[in-house]
Short mmCIF file of C-alpha atoms and ligand atoms in Angstrom, two decimals:
data_model
loop_
_atom_site.label_atom_id
_atom_site.label_comp_id
_atom_site.label_asym_id
_atom_site.label_seq_id
_atom_site.Cartn_x
_atom_site.Cartn_y
_atom_site.Cartn_z
CA UNK A 17 54.48 -46.97 51.04
CA UNK A 18 51.46 -46.88 48.71
CA UNK A 19 52.72 -43.58 47.41
CA UNK A 20 55.62 -45.39 45.78
CA UNK A 21 53.51 -48.05 44.12
CA UNK A 22 53.10 -45.80 41.15
CA UNK A 23 56.43 -46.36 39.39
CA UNK A 24 56.02 -43.45 36.98
CA UNK A 25 55.38 -41.05 39.79
CA UNK A 26 58.39 -42.44 41.59
CA UNK A 27 60.69 -41.81 38.63
CA UNK A 28 59.28 -38.32 38.08
CA UNK A 29 59.80 -37.42 41.70
CA UNK A 30 63.25 -38.97 41.66
CA UNK A 31 64.27 -36.64 38.87
CA UNK A 32 63.07 -33.64 40.85
CA UNK A 33 64.50 -34.88 44.11
CA UNK A 34 67.82 -36.52 43.33
CA UNK A 35 70.91 -34.83 42.01
CA UNK A 36 73.84 -36.80 40.64
CA UNK A 37 77.11 -34.98 40.14
CA UNK A 38 79.30 -36.63 37.51
CA UNK A 39 83.01 -35.90 37.29
CA UNK A 40 85.02 -36.23 34.06
CA UNK A 41 88.39 -34.83 33.04
CA UNK A 42 90.24 -37.06 30.55
CA UNK A 43 89.56 -38.30 27.00
CA UNK A 44 88.23 -41.81 27.81
CA UNK A 45 85.93 -40.35 30.47
CA UNK A 46 84.20 -38.10 27.96
CA UNK A 47 83.57 -41.15 25.77
CA UNK A 48 82.24 -43.22 28.71
CA UNK A 49 80.03 -40.41 29.95
CA UNK A 50 78.39 -39.83 26.54
CA UNK A 51 75.92 -42.74 26.65
CA UNK A 52 75.54 -42.77 30.44
CA UNK A 53 74.87 -39.07 30.89
CA UNK A 54 72.01 -39.26 28.37
CA UNK A 55 70.38 -42.14 30.33
CA UNK A 56 70.98 -40.59 33.74
CA UNK A 57 69.27 -37.38 32.65
CA UNK A 58 66.03 -39.31 32.01
CA UNK A 59 65.74 -40.03 35.75
CA UNK A 60 67.93 -37.59 37.64
CA UNK A 61 69.18 -34.05 37.63
CA UNK A 62 72.77 -34.38 36.49
CA UNK A 63 75.45 -31.80 37.23
CA UNK A 64 78.46 -32.38 34.98
CA UNK A 65 81.87 -31.28 36.24
CA UNK A 66 84.94 -31.22 33.95
CA UNK A 67 88.15 -31.02 35.96
CA UNK A 68 90.09 -29.70 32.94
CA UNK A 69 92.71 -32.48 33.15
CA UNK A 70 92.58 -32.70 29.34
CA UNK A 71 92.01 -29.42 27.54
CA UNK A 72 93.45 -29.34 23.97
CA UNK A 73 90.90 -29.15 21.15
CA UNK A 74 91.64 -32.78 20.14
CA UNK A 75 91.78 -34.07 23.72
CA UNK A 76 88.54 -32.55 25.06
CA UNK A 77 86.18 -30.23 23.07
CA UNK A 78 86.12 -32.53 20.02
CA UNK A 79 84.52 -35.32 22.10
CA UNK A 80 81.80 -33.04 23.49
CA UNK A 81 81.02 -31.91 19.93
CA UNK A 82 81.09 -35.32 18.22
CA UNK A 83 79.21 -37.17 20.96
CA UNK A 84 76.73 -34.36 21.79
CA UNK A 85 77.73 -34.40 25.44
CA UNK A 86 76.03 -31.66 27.47
CA UNK A 87 78.11 -28.57 28.20
CA UNK A 88 79.72 -29.09 31.65
CA UNK A 89 78.08 -27.09 34.43
CA UNK A 90 81.56 -26.45 35.81
CA UNK A 91 84.98 -26.53 34.14
CA UNK A 92 87.60 -26.34 36.87
CA UNK A 93 90.40 -25.77 34.32
CA UNK A 94 92.99 -27.54 36.49
CA UNK A 95 95.22 -28.45 33.53
CA UNK A 96 98.45 -30.44 33.66
CA UNK A 97 100.90 -30.89 36.54
CA UNK A 98 102.61 -33.41 38.79
CA UNK A 99 100.35 -36.05 40.34
CA UNK A 100 100.19 -34.44 43.77
CA UNK A 101 99.79 -30.95 42.37
CA UNK A 102 97.10 -31.89 39.85
CA UNK A 103 95.13 -34.12 42.24
CA UNK A 104 95.48 -31.59 45.07
CA UNK A 105 94.17 -28.71 42.96
CA UNK A 106 91.26 -30.87 41.86
CA UNK A 107 90.42 -31.76 45.47
CA UNK A 108 90.36 -28.10 46.49
CA UNK A 109 88.08 -27.04 43.63
CA UNK A 110 85.84 -30.12 43.69
CA UNK A 111 85.16 -29.69 47.38
CA UNK A 112 83.87 -26.16 46.74
CA UNK A 113 81.51 -27.41 44.02
CA UNK A 114 80.27 -30.31 46.15
CA UNK A 115 79.54 -28.03 49.10
CA UNK A 116 77.65 -25.65 46.82
CA UNK A 117 75.70 -28.28 44.86
CA UNK A 118 75.04 -30.78 47.68
CA UNK A 119 74.49 -33.74 45.30
CA UNK A 120 72.92 -36.99 46.53
CA UNK A 121 75.61 -38.98 44.79
CA UNK A 122 78.91 -38.42 43.00
CA UNK A 123 79.70 -40.51 39.95
CA UNK A 124 83.29 -41.06 38.84
CA UNK A 125 84.69 -42.97 35.87
CA UNK A 126 87.76 -45.12 35.36
CA UNK A 127 91.17 -44.54 36.90
CA UNK A 128 92.56 -41.07 36.27
CA UNK A 129 93.62 -38.42 38.74
CA UNK A 130 90.17 -36.85 38.20
CA UNK A 131 88.61 -40.14 39.39
CA UNK A 132 90.69 -40.29 42.56
CA UNK A 133 90.17 -36.61 43.41
CA UNK A 134 86.41 -36.88 42.80
CA UNK A 135 85.99 -39.99 44.95
CA UNK A 136 88.10 -38.58 47.79
CA UNK A 137 86.44 -35.15 47.82
CA UNK A 138 82.98 -36.76 47.93
CA UNK A 139 83.80 -39.42 50.52
CA UNK A 140 85.23 -36.80 52.91
CA UNK A 141 81.95 -34.89 52.66
CA UNK A 142 79.98 -38.15 53.27
CA UNK A 143 78.46 -38.07 49.80
CA UNK A 144 77.98 -41.60 48.39
CA UNK A 145 80.25 -42.40 45.44
CA UNK A 146 79.39 -44.57 42.44
CA UNK A 147 82.46 -45.80 40.55
CA UNK A 148 81.88 -46.75 36.93
CA UNK A 149 84.54 -49.21 35.72
CA UNK A 150 85.19 -50.50 39.24
CA UNK A 151 87.25 -53.59 40.04
CA UNK A 152 89.87 -53.42 37.31
CA UNK A 153 93.36 -54.36 38.41
CA UNK A 154 96.76 -54.63 36.76
CA UNK A 155 98.34 -55.56 40.11
CA UNK A 156 101.13 -53.15 39.24
CA UNK A 157 101.27 -50.41 41.86
CA UNK A 158 103.86 -48.43 39.91
CA UNK A 159 101.03 -47.38 37.59
CA UNK A 160 99.35 -44.17 38.78
CA UNK A 161 96.08 -45.60 37.43
CA UNK A 162 96.27 -48.64 39.76
CA UNK A 163 96.51 -46.37 42.79
CA UNK A 164 93.59 -44.27 41.54
CA UNK A 165 91.40 -47.36 40.99
CA UNK A 166 92.12 -48.97 44.32
CA UNK A 167 91.41 -45.67 46.08
CA UNK A 168 88.17 -45.03 44.19
CA UNK A 169 86.92 -48.59 44.74
CA UNK A 170 87.59 -48.55 48.46
CA UNK A 171 85.74 -45.23 48.83
CA UNK A 172 82.70 -46.17 46.75
CA UNK A 173 79.24 -47.23 47.83
CA UNK A 174 78.28 -48.48 44.38
CA UNK A 175 80.95 -50.41 42.47
CA UNK A 176 79.81 -50.75 38.90
CA UNK A 177 82.02 -53.31 37.18
CA UNK A 178 82.36 -53.80 33.42
CA UNK A 179 83.21 -57.54 33.62
CA UNK A 180 82.93 -60.61 35.86
CA UNK A 181 86.73 -60.50 36.29
CA UNK A 182 86.36 -57.07 37.90
CA UNK A 183 83.69 -58.42 40.28
CA UNK A 184 86.07 -61.23 41.28
CA UNK A 185 88.97 -58.81 41.78
CA UNK A 186 86.87 -56.83 44.26
CA UNK A 187 85.85 -59.98 46.10
CA UNK A 188 89.55 -60.79 46.60
CA UNK A 189 89.86 -57.43 48.39
CA UNK A 190 86.81 -58.18 50.54
CA UNK A 191 84.46 -55.86 48.65
CA UNK A 192 81.13 -57.55 47.90
CA UNK A 193 78.51 -55.00 48.99
CA UNK A 194 77.18 -52.63 46.33
CA UNK A 195 79.03 -54.52 43.56
CA UNK A 196 77.31 -54.95 40.17
CA UNK A 197 78.40 -56.15 36.75
CA UNK A 198 76.62 -53.81 34.34
CA UNK A 199 78.74 -54.47 31.25
CA UNK A 200 81.06 -51.95 29.69
CA UNK A 201 79.72 -48.52 28.87
CA UNK A 202 82.46 -48.06 26.25
CA UNK A 203 80.79 -50.88 24.37
CA UNK A 204 77.58 -48.80 24.26
CA UNK A 205 79.54 -45.86 22.86
CA UNK A 206 81.17 -48.05 20.23
CA UNK A 207 77.93 -49.72 19.08
CA UNK A 208 76.21 -46.36 18.64
CA UNK A 209 79.12 -44.61 16.93
CA UNK A 210 80.56 -47.26 14.67
CA UNK A 211 78.05 -46.62 11.90
CA UNK A 212 78.26 -42.86 12.45
CA UNK A 213 82.03 -43.11 12.04
CA UNK A 214 81.63 -45.08 8.82
CA UNK A 215 79.40 -42.37 7.37
CA UNK A 216 81.04 -39.26 8.75
CA UNK A 217 84.76 -39.89 9.15
CA UNK A 218 86.90 -38.79 6.21
CA UNK A 219 90.20 -39.84 7.78
CA UNK A 220 90.93 -42.70 5.34
CA UNK A 221 90.45 -40.41 2.34
CA UNK A 222 92.37 -37.55 3.93
CA UNK A 223 95.32 -39.81 4.72
CA UNK A 224 95.01 -41.73 1.46
CA UNK A 225 94.70 -45.07 3.26
CA UNK A 226 93.16 -48.22 1.88
CA UNK A 227 91.37 -50.54 4.35
CA UNK A 228 93.52 -53.29 5.87
CA UNK A 229 96.81 -51.99 4.48
CA UNK A 230 98.10 -50.28 7.64
CA UNK A 231 98.51 -50.71 11.40
CA UNK A 232 97.02 -48.34 13.98
CA UNK A 233 99.08 -47.28 17.02
CA UNK A 234 98.55 -45.27 20.20
CA UNK A 235 101.03 -44.79 23.08
CA UNK A 236 100.58 -42.66 26.19
CA UNK A 237 101.43 -44.69 29.33
CA UNK A 238 104.17 -43.27 31.54
CA UNK A 239 106.06 -46.60 31.46
CA UNK A 240 106.52 -46.11 27.68
CA UNK A 241 106.66 -42.33 27.24
CA UNK A 242 108.83 -41.48 30.25
CA UNK A 243 111.35 -44.28 29.66
CA UNK A 244 113.64 -43.42 26.77
CA UNK A 245 114.74 -47.03 26.27
CA UNK A 246 111.17 -48.31 26.02
CA UNK A 247 110.00 -45.59 23.64
CA UNK A 248 113.11 -46.06 21.50
CA UNK A 249 112.53 -49.85 21.27
CA UNK A 250 108.92 -49.35 20.22
CA UNK A 251 109.77 -46.74 17.57
CA UNK A 252 112.61 -48.95 16.30
CA UNK A 253 110.26 -51.95 16.04
CA UNK A 254 107.81 -49.76 14.11
CA UNK A 255 110.64 -48.82 11.71
CA UNK A 256 111.84 -52.39 11.21
CA UNK A 257 108.33 -53.71 10.54
CA UNK A 258 108.22 -51.63 7.33
CA UNK A 259 104.42 -51.53 7.72
CA UNK A 260 102.50 -48.28 7.29
CA UNK A 261 101.69 -47.32 10.88
CA UNK A 262 99.14 -44.60 11.58
CA UNK A 263 100.01 -43.13 14.95
CA UNK A 264 97.84 -40.37 16.46
CA UNK A 265 100.25 -39.24 19.16
CA UNK A 266 99.05 -38.13 22.61
CA UNK A 267 100.55 -34.72 23.56
CA UNK A 268 102.79 -36.28 26.22
CA UNK A 269 104.17 -38.72 23.64
CA UNK A 270 104.78 -35.94 21.12
CA UNK A 271 106.65 -34.05 23.81
CA UNK A 272 108.86 -37.01 24.72
CA UNK A 273 109.57 -37.98 21.09
CA UNK A 274 111.01 -34.47 20.64
CA UNK A 275 112.85 -34.50 23.95
CA UNK A 276 114.55 -37.85 23.23
CA UNK A 277 115.21 -36.76 19.65
CA UNK A 278 114.22 -40.18 18.32
CA UNK A 279 114.66 -40.88 14.62
CA UNK A 280 111.28 -41.37 12.94
CA UNK A 281 110.99 -43.44 9.77
CA UNK A 282 108.76 -42.59 6.82
CA UNK A 283 106.48 -45.65 7.26
CA UNK A 284 105.37 -44.08 10.56
CA UNK A 285 102.53 -41.60 9.99
CA UNK A 286 102.49 -39.51 13.17
CA UNK A 287 99.41 -37.28 13.39
CA UNK A 288 97.71 -35.17 16.06
CA UNK A 289 95.31 -37.04 18.38
CA UNK A 290 92.11 -37.72 16.47
CA UNK A 291 88.45 -37.47 17.51
CA UNK A 292 86.45 -40.56 18.52
CA UNK A 293 84.88 -41.09 15.10
CA UNK A 294 88.24 -41.01 13.30
CA UNK A 295 89.70 -43.28 15.98
CA UNK A 296 86.96 -45.88 15.42
CA UNK A 297 87.25 -45.61 11.66
CA UNK A 298 91.04 -45.98 11.74
CA UNK A 299 90.86 -48.99 14.07
CA UNK A 300 88.07 -50.75 12.16
CA UNK A 301 90.03 -50.57 8.91
CA UNK A 302 93.46 -51.41 10.30
CA UNK A 303 95.17 -54.80 9.95
CA UNK A 304 96.35 -54.74 13.56
CA UNK A 305 96.41 -52.38 16.51
CA UNK A 306 99.49 -51.55 18.62
CA UNK A 307 98.64 -49.82 21.88
CA UNK A 308 99.15 -49.28 25.58
CA UNK A 309 95.64 -47.85 25.99
CA UNK A 310 92.98 -49.70 27.96
CA UNK A 311 90.09 -48.45 25.86
CA UNK A 312 91.79 -49.21 22.55
CA UNK A 313 92.49 -52.84 23.60
CA UNK A 314 88.77 -53.37 24.14
CA UNK A 315 87.74 -51.56 20.99
CA UNK A 316 90.13 -53.70 18.94
CA UNK A 317 88.60 -56.84 20.49
CA UNK A 318 85.03 -55.76 19.79
CA UNK A 319 85.96 -54.68 16.26
CA UNK A 320 87.75 -58.01 15.76
CA UNK A 321 91.10 -56.42 14.98
CA UNK A 322 94.13 -58.27 16.47
CA UNK A 323 95.73 -56.19 19.22
CA UNK A 324 99.39 -56.01 20.26
CA UNK A 325 99.59 -54.47 23.71
CA UNK A 326 102.77 -52.53 24.49
CA UNK A 327 102.58 -53.38 28.19
CA UNK A 328 103.64 -56.22 30.49
CA UNK A 329 100.15 -56.69 31.94
CA UNK A 330 96.56 -55.74 31.19
CA UNK A 331 93.35 -55.14 33.10
CA UNK A 332 91.40 -56.55 30.14
CA UNK A 333 92.63 -60.14 30.53
CA UNK A 334 89.63 -61.56 28.65
CA UNK A 335 90.94 -60.16 25.36
CA UNK A 336 94.20 -62.06 25.91
CA UNK A 337 92.40 -65.27 26.97
CA UNK A 338 90.49 -65.29 23.67
CA UNK A 339 93.73 -64.86 21.70
CA UNK A 340 92.85 -61.43 20.25
CA UNK A 341 95.42 -59.57 22.33
CA UNK A 342 99.08 -60.29 23.15
CA UNK A 343 101.22 -58.58 25.76
CA UNK A 344 104.64 -57.66 24.36
CA UNK A 345 105.78 -54.79 26.59
CA UNK A 346 108.42 -52.64 24.89
CA UNK A 347 110.35 -55.67 23.64
CA UNK A 348 111.40 -55.05 20.02
CA UNK A 349 111.58 -58.73 19.04
CA UNK A 350 108.19 -59.56 20.56
CA UNK A 351 106.60 -56.54 18.87
CA UNK A 352 107.99 -57.56 15.47
CA UNK A 353 106.97 -61.19 15.95
CA UNK A 354 103.41 -60.18 16.86
CA UNK A 355 103.16 -57.80 13.89
CA UNK A 356 104.16 -60.69 11.63
CA UNK A 357 102.38 -63.61 13.29
CA UNK A 358 99.40 -62.63 15.46
CA UNK A 359 96.45 -64.26 13.79
CA UNK A 360 93.62 -65.02 16.24
CA UNK A 361 90.88 -67.55 15.72
CA UNK A 362 87.40 -66.18 15.21
CA UNK A 363 86.36 -66.94 18.79
CA UNK A 364 84.80 -64.30 21.04
CA UNK A 365 82.61 -64.00 24.15
CA UNK A 366 80.24 -61.33 25.45
CA UNK A 367 82.57 -60.42 28.33
CA UNK A 368 81.76 -56.72 27.99
CA UNK A 369 77.97 -57.05 27.95
CA UNK A 370 75.66 -56.39 25.05
CA UNK A 371 75.82 -52.64 24.59
CA UNK A 372 73.07 -51.67 27.06
CA UNK A 373 75.33 -50.84 29.96
CA UNK A 374 74.16 -47.21 30.30
CA UNK A 375 70.56 -48.24 30.98
CA UNK A 376 71.70 -51.03 33.34
CA UNK A 377 73.83 -48.57 35.33
CA UNK A 378 70.97 -46.08 35.48
CA UNK A 379 68.66 -48.80 36.81
CA UNK A 380 71.23 -49.60 39.53
CA UNK A 381 71.23 -45.91 40.52
CA UNK A 382 67.41 -45.72 40.48
CA UNK A 383 67.12 -48.87 42.58
CA UNK A 384 69.69 -47.52 45.03
CA UNK A 385 67.57 -44.43 45.69
CA UNK A 386 64.36 -46.48 45.70
CA UNK A 387 65.69 -48.67 48.49
CA UNK A 388 66.93 -45.60 50.37
CA UNK A 389 63.52 -43.89 50.03
CA UNK A 390 61.65 -46.99 51.15
CA UNK A 391 63.87 -47.47 54.18
CA UNK A 392 63.37 -43.77 55.07
CA UNK A 393 59.58 -44.21 54.86
CA UNK A 394 59.41 -47.31 56.98
C1 UD1 B 281 95.67 -39.59 31.74
C2 UD1 B 281 95.39 -40.65 32.78
C3 UD1 B 281 95.43 -42.02 32.16
C4 UD1 B 281 94.52 -42.10 30.95
C5 UD1 B 281 94.82 -40.96 30.00
C6 UD1 B 281 93.81 -40.96 28.88
C7 UD1 B 281 96.19 -40.09 35.05
C8 UD1 B 281 97.21 -40.34 36.06
N1 UD1 B 281 96.42 -40.61 33.82
O1 UD1 B 281 97.00 -39.79 31.28
O2 UD1 B 281 94.99 -42.97 33.10
O3 UD1 B 281 94.73 -43.33 30.32
O4 UD1 B 281 94.74 -39.72 30.69
O5 UD1 B 281 94.27 -40.29 27.76
O6 UD1 B 281 95.20 -39.45 35.33
N2 UD1 B 281 98.66 -32.73 27.76
C9 UD1 B 281 98.48 -31.74 26.83
N3 UD1 B 281 97.19 -31.41 26.51
C10 UD1 B 281 96.09 -31.99 27.07
C11 UD1 B 281 96.30 -32.99 28.02
C12 UD1 B 281 97.59 -33.35 28.36
O7 UD1 B 281 99.43 -31.17 26.30
O8 UD1 B 281 94.95 -31.63 26.71
C13 UD1 B 281 100.06 -33.13 28.08
C14 UD1 B 281 100.68 -32.35 29.24
O9 UD1 B 281 102.04 -32.17 28.96
C15 UD1 B 281 100.53 -33.30 30.40
C16 UD1 B 281 100.66 -34.67 29.74
O10 UD1 B 281 100.06 -34.51 28.47
O11 UD1 B 281 101.48 -33.09 31.40
C17 UD1 B 281 99.99 -35.80 30.49
O12 UD1 B 281 98.61 -35.52 30.72
P1 UD1 B 281 97.87 -36.13 31.99
O13 UD1 B 281 96.43 -35.80 31.94
O14 UD1 B 281 98.60 -35.80 33.24
O15 UD1 B 281 98.08 -37.69 31.81
P2 UD1 B 281 97.76 -38.62 30.58
O16 UD1 B 281 99.03 -39.21 30.10
O17 UD1 B 281 96.92 -37.91 29.60
N1 UDP B 282 91.02 -42.24 21.12
C1 UDP B 282 90.65 -41.15 20.36
N2 UDP B 282 91.63 -40.48 19.69
C2 UDP B 282 92.93 -40.84 19.72
C3 UDP B 282 93.29 -41.95 20.51
C4 UDP B 282 92.32 -42.63 21.22
O1 UDP B 282 89.47 -40.81 20.28
O2 UDP B 282 93.76 -40.17 19.10
C5 UDP B 282 89.96 -42.94 21.87
C6 UDP B 282 89.93 -44.43 21.68
O3 UDP B 282 89.19 -44.78 20.52
C7 UDP B 282 89.27 -44.89 22.96
C8 UDP B 282 89.76 -43.89 23.99
O4 UDP B 282 90.24 -42.77 23.25
O5 UDP B 282 87.87 -44.78 22.87
C9 UDP B 282 90.85 -44.46 24.84
O6 UDP B 282 91.39 -43.45 25.63
P1 UDP B 282 92.91 -43.38 26.05
O7 UDP B 282 93.70 -44.30 25.22
O8 UDP B 282 93.27 -41.94 26.04
O9 UDP B 282 92.88 -43.81 27.58
P2 UDP B 282 92.74 -45.22 28.32
O10 UDP B 282 91.62 -45.98 27.72
O11 UDP B 282 94.06 -45.92 28.19
O12 UDP B 282 92.51 -44.83 29.74
#
């Protein structure tokens, strides 16, 4: 016991002794891992695995470059595919890496197929799983993300929630052990990179945009991209608004816009997906945001830009409660009304923490191993 009284020695030994294997694969996971990976590496040996779910220059490498994320130790290069195919291939390859690396813990982020595959591969090998962004629910099981979240949460030993709502959601499912609210790690990323974006991003100049004269849009959810009627309604609402709308289009959205042969109006500025710095800069300077992204809803809230969410429900209910976000689905009339009328009061809360989530999560991980070590020494 006395051996562990020296905290510094404990942390030093922890770094030598404990290996955390983090799994990322999709755009928002690179952003979330940027602040956390840097903190984790102060106390642990981190092995970073990229499943290869996202792979285009503007969907993956650009985030590693802009956010100085360490080169992944493994890139499984799984690529795109049907849900079963993609998740299955990930499981096969992740299992091999886990058997080889024998980590003490596997860390997964969010709700993608990479999250579900990572949690399942680890749990089957009896490796404890920590789920960052645990407890979020849309209560819509037709969303692939909802299935991935529920699965990851029910397989995890540490459930690291971004909000109190998420903690409550888990309680409703009977999960109370190993649950922590550590704030939102995307908030950390935003705080650090907002100023960097202001100084480095040239997107406003390149696109000849003046601040607060345009709207910013992103769309990538299956319910919008894979439903011709929904995508058509949204694009038609964009046309009728007559606003300048800057729309960095996700590859799946680009593909479906072509496939459906939808007529695109000249007020709609469709561009390739942008890097994180350009995304922050475009959002900060927009009048309003139109999106079906989870991350963008939160960023809009934190940046105090009114958000119009092109979905019927949201996991980030706090942004709606405060009046900064409205749910309009793919309803043309509701979209147009919100573009014209949404004007929230200047009222906000610290639902997402204070921007120190990465160090809080790392402390949770350190304490977890401390308790394990102490119980092994008793
Ligand atoms: C995935 C996640 C979603 C997350 C989103 C973040 C799942 C089920 N969905 O959705 O939760 O919000 O990432 O952006 O895991 N494609 C490319 N190049 C790429 C990546 C994708 O062309 O680099 C195209 C492919 O045609 C692919 C399609 O986009 O089939 C969809 O990609 P996929 O990763 O399956 O799902 P996302 O819609 O990106
Ligand atoms: N984002 C980006 N470039 C874009 C669109 C979004 O960097 O062209 C960023 C955005 O600022 C946010 C994150 O990607 O930080 C959100 O990821 P995404 O919308 O892909 O997934 P979700 O959050 O819905 O899971």
